[in-house]
Amino acid sequence: MEGMNYSEAVKRLDAILEDIDQSRVPIDVLAERVVEAAALLKRCKSVLTETEAKVRDVLQDLEKDFGEAKEEE
């Protein structure tokens, strides 16, 4: 799951949830699917957190750059 990108993780999670919702998961493997779904959710959260931090950093840099430009004028 570590190398899986966000879109792949969401797609797999959707498939697992659909299978569970439609009762297509045998009881013998239900626990395995729940564990997999939990890992996928953690992966998605990790990607979102990393993305949020990157976007925040870029916005702060832009604000800093534009703030300095206004002060120089």
Coordinates of N, CA, C and O in Angstrom, one line a residue:
M1 N 0.8 -1.2 0.0 CA 0.0 0.0 0.0 C 0.9 1.3 0.0 O 0.4 2.3 -0.4
E2 N 2.1 1.1 0.5 CA 3.0 2.3 0.6 C 3.2 2.9 -0.8 O 3.2 4.1 -0.9
G3 N 3.4 2.1 -1.8 CA 3.7 2.7 -3.1 C 2.5 3.0 -3.9 O 2.6 3.6 -5.0
M4 N 1.3 2.7 -3.4 CA 0.1 3.0 -4.1 C -0.3 4.5 -4.0 O -0.1 5.1 -3.0
N5 N -0.7 5.0 -5.2 CA -1.0 6.4 -5.2 C -2.5 6.6 -4.7 O -3.2 5.6 -4.5
Y6 N -2.8 7.8 -4.5 CA -4.1 8.1 -3.9 C -5.3 7.6 -4.8 O -6.2 6.9 -4.2
S7 N -5.2 7.8 -6.1 CA -6.3 7.3 -6.9 C -6.5 5.8 -6.9 O -7.6 5.3 -6.9
E8 N -5.4 5.1 -6.9 CA -5.4 3.6 -6.8 C -6.0 3.2 -5.5 O -6.8 2.2 -5.4
A9 N -5.6 3.8 -4.4 CA -6.1 3.5 -3.1 C -7.6 3.7 -3.0 O -8.3 2.9 -2.5
V10 N -8.0 4.8 -3.5 CA -9.5 5.1 -3.4 C -10.3 4.1 -4.3 O -11.3 3.7 -3.9
K11 N -9.7 3.8 -5.4 CA -10.4 2.9 -6.3 C -10.5 1.5 -5.6 O -11.6 0.9 -5.7
R12 N -9.5 1.0 -5.0 CA -9.5 -0.3 -4.3 C -10.4 -0.2 -3.1 O -11.2 -1.1 -2.9
L13 N -10.4 0.9 -2.4 CA -11.3 1.1 -1.3 C -12.8 1.0 -1.7 O -13.6 0.4 -1.1
D14 N -13.1 1.7 -2.8 CA -14.4 1.7 -3.3 C -14.8 0.3 -3.7 O -16.0 -0.1 -3.4
A15 N -13.9 -0.5 -4.3 CA -14.3 -1.8 -4.7 C -14.6 -2.7 -3.5 O -15.5 -3.5 -3.5
I16 N -13.7 -2.6 -2.4 CA -13.9 -3.3 -1.2 C -15.3 -3.0 -0.6 O -16.1 -3.9 -0.2
L17 N -15.6 -1.7 -0.5 CA -16.8 -1.3 0.1 C -18.0 -1.7 -0.7 O -19.0 -2.1 -0.1
E18 N -17.9 -1.7 -2.0 CA -19.0 -2.2 -2.8 C -19.2 -3.6 -2.6 O -20.4 -4.1 -2.5
D19 N -18.1 -4.4 -2.6 CA -18.3 -5.9 -2.4 C -18.9 -6.2 -1.0 O -19.8 -7.0 -0.9
I20 N -18.5 -5.4 0.0 CA -19.1 -5.6 1.3 C -20.6 -5.2 1.3 O -21.4 -6.0 1.8
D21 N -20.9 -4.1 0.7 CA -22.2 -3.6 0.7 C -23.2 -4.6 -0.1 O -24.3 -4.7 0.3
Q22 N -22.6 -5.2 -1.1 CA -23.4 -6.1 -1.9 C -23.4 -7.6 -1.4 O -23.8 -8.5 -2.1
S23 N -22.8 -7.7 -0.3 CA -22.6 -9.1 0.4 C -21.9 -10.1 -0.5 O -22.2 -11.2 -0.5
R24 N -20.9 -9.5 -1.2 CA -20.1 -10.4 -2.1 C -18.8 -10.9 -1.4 O -18.0 -11.5 -2.0
V25 N -18.6 -10.5 -0.2 CA -17.4 -10.9 0.6 C -17.8 -12.1 1.5 O -18.6 -11.9 2.4
P26 N -17.2 -13.2 1.3 CA -17.5 -14.3 2.2 C -17.0 -14.0 3.6 O -16.0 -13.3 3.8
I27 N -17.7 -14.5 4.5 CA -17.4 -14.2 5.9 C -16.0 -14.6 6.3 O -15.4 -14.0 7.1
D28 N -15.5 -15.6 5.6 CA -14.1 -16.1 5.9 C -13.0 -15.0 5.5 O -12.0 -15.1 6.1
V29 N -13.3 -14.1 4.6 CA -12.4 -13.1 4.2 C -12.8 -11.7 4.6 O -12.1 -10.8 4.3
L30 N -13.9 -11.6 5.3 CA -14.4 -10.3 5.7 C -13.4 -9.5 6.5 O -13.1 -8.3 6.3
A31 N -12.8 -10.2 7.5 CA -11.8 -9.5 8.4 C -10.6 -9.0 7.6 O -10.1 -7.9 7.8
E32 N -10.2 -9.8 6.6 CA -9.0 -9.4 5.8 C -9.4 -8.2 5.0 O -8.5 -7.3 4.8
R33 N -10.6 -8.1 4.4 CA -11.0 -6.9 3.7 C -11.1 -5.7 4.5 O -10.7 -4.6 4.1
V34 N -11.6 -5.9 5.8 CA -11.7 -4.7 6.7 C -10.3 -4.2 7.0 O -10.0 -3.0 7.1
V35 N -9.3 -5.1 7.3 CA -8.0 -4.7 7.6 C -7.4 -4.0 6.4 O -6.7 -3.0 6.5
E36 N -7.6 -4.5 5.2 CA -7.1 -3.9 3.9 C -7.7 -2.5 3.8 O -7.0 -1.5 3.4
A37 N -9.0 -2.4 4.0 CA -9.7 -1.1 3.9 C -9.1 -0.1 4.9 O -8.9 1.1 4.6
A38 N -8.8 -0.5 6.1 CA -8.2 0.4 7.1 C -6.8 0.8 6.6 O -6.5 2.0 6.8
A39 N -6.1 0.0 6.1 CA -4.7 0.3 5.6 C -4.9 1.3 4.4 O -4.1 2.3 4.3
L40 N -5.8 1.1 3.6 CA -6.1 2.0 2.4 C -6.5 3.4 2.9 O -6.0 4.4 2.4
L41 N -7.3 3.4 4.0 CA -7.7 4.7 4.5 C -6.5 5.5 5.1 O -6.4 6.7 5.0
K42 N -5.7 4.7 5.8 CA -4.4 5.3 6.4 C -3.6 5.9 5.2 O -3.0 7.0 5.4
R43 N -3.5 5.2 4.1 CA -2.7 5.6 3.0 C -3.2 6.9 2.4 O -2.5 7.8 2.1
C44 N -4.6 6.9 2.2 CA -5.2 8.1 1.7 C -5.0 9.3 2.6 O -4.7 10.4 2.2
K45 N -5.2 9.1 3.9 CA -5.0 10.2 4.9 C -3.5 10.7 4.8 O -3.3 11.9 4.8
S46 N -2.6 9.8 4.7 CA -1.2 10.2 4.6 C -0.9 11.0 3.4 O -0.2 12.1 3.4
V47 N -1.4 10.6 2.2 CA -1.3 11.4 1.0 C -1.9 12.7 1.1 O -1.3 13.8 0.7
L48 N -3.1 12.8 1.7 CA -3.8 14.1 1.8 C -3.0 15.0 2.8 O -2.9 16.2 2.5
T49 N -2.5 14.5 3.8 CA -1.7 15.3 4.8 C -0.5 15.8 4.2 O -0.1 17.0 4.3
E50 N 0.2 15.0 3.4 CA 1.5 15.4 2.7 C 1.1 16.5 1.7 O 1.9 17.5 1.6
T51 N 0.1 16.3 0.9 CA -0.3 17.3 -0.1 C -0.7 18.6 0.6 O -0.3 19.7 0.1
E52 N -1.5 18.5 1.7 CA -1.8 19.7 2.4 C -0.6 20.5 2.8 O -0.5 21.7 2.7
A53 N 0.4 19.8 3.4 CA 1.6 20.5 3.8 C 2.3 21.1 2.7 O 2.8 22.3 2.8
K54 N 2.4 20.4 1.6 CA 3.1 21.0 0.4 C 2.4 22.3 -0.1 O 3.1 23.3 -0.4
V55 N 1.1 22.2 -0.2 CA 0.3 23.3 -0.7 C 0.5 24.5 0.3 O 0.7 25.6 -0.1
R56 N 0.4 24.2 1.6 CA 0.6 25.3 2.6 C 1.9 26.0 2.4 O 2.0 27.2 2.5
D57 N 3.0 25.1 2.3 CA 4.3 25.7 2.1 C 4.4 26.6 0.8 O 5.0 27.7 0.9
V58 N 3.9 26.1 -0.2 CA 3.9 26.9 -1.5 C 3.1 28.2 -1.3 O 3.6 29.3 -1.7
L59 N 2.0 28.2 -0.7 CA 1.2 29.4 -0.4 C 1.9 30.3 0.5 O 1.9 31.6 0.3
Q60 N 2.6 29.8 1.5 CA 3.3 30.7 2.4 C 4.5 31.3 1.7 O 4.8 32.5 1.9
D61 N 5.2 30.6 0.8 CA 6.3 31.2 0.0 C 5.7 32.3 -0.9 O 6.4 33.3 -1.1
L62 N 4.6 32.0 -1.5 CA 4.0 33.0 -2.4 C 3.6 34.3 -1.6 O 3.9 35.4 -2.1
E63 N 3.0 34.1 -0.5 CA 2.6 35.2 0.3 C 3.8 36.0 0.8 O 3.8 37.2 0.8
K64 N 4.9 35.3 1.1 CA 6.1 35.9 1.5 C 6.7 36.7 0.4 O 7.1 37.9 0.5
D65 N 6.8 36.1 -0.8 CA 7.3 36.8 -2.0 C 6.5 38.0 -2.4 O 7.0 39.1 -2.7
F66 N 5.2 37.9 -2.4 CA 4.3 39.0 -2.8 C 4.3 40.0 -1.7 O 4.2 41.2 -2.0
G67 N 4.4 39.6 -0.5 CA 4.4 40.6 0.6 C 5.6 41.4 0.6 O 5.6 42.7 0.8
E68 N 6.8 40.9 0.3 CA 8.0 41.6 0.1 C 7.9 42.5 -1.1 O 8.4 43.7 -1.0
A69 N 7.3 42.1 -2.2 CA 7.2 43.0 -3.3 C 6.4 44.2 -3.1 O 6.7 45.3 -3.5
K70 N 5.3 44.1 -2.3 CA 4.5 45.2 -2.0 C 5.2 46.2 -1.1 O 5.1 47.4 -1.2
E71 N 6.0 45.7 -0.2 CA 6.8 46.5 0.7 C 7.8 47.3 0.0 O 8.1 48.4 0.4
E72 N 8.4 46.8 -1.1 CA 9.4 47.4 -1.8 C 8.9 48.5 -2.7 O 9.6 49.5 -3.0
E73 N 7.6 48.5 -3.1 CA 7.0 49.5 -3.9 C 6.9 50.8 -3.3 O 6.9 51.4 -2.5

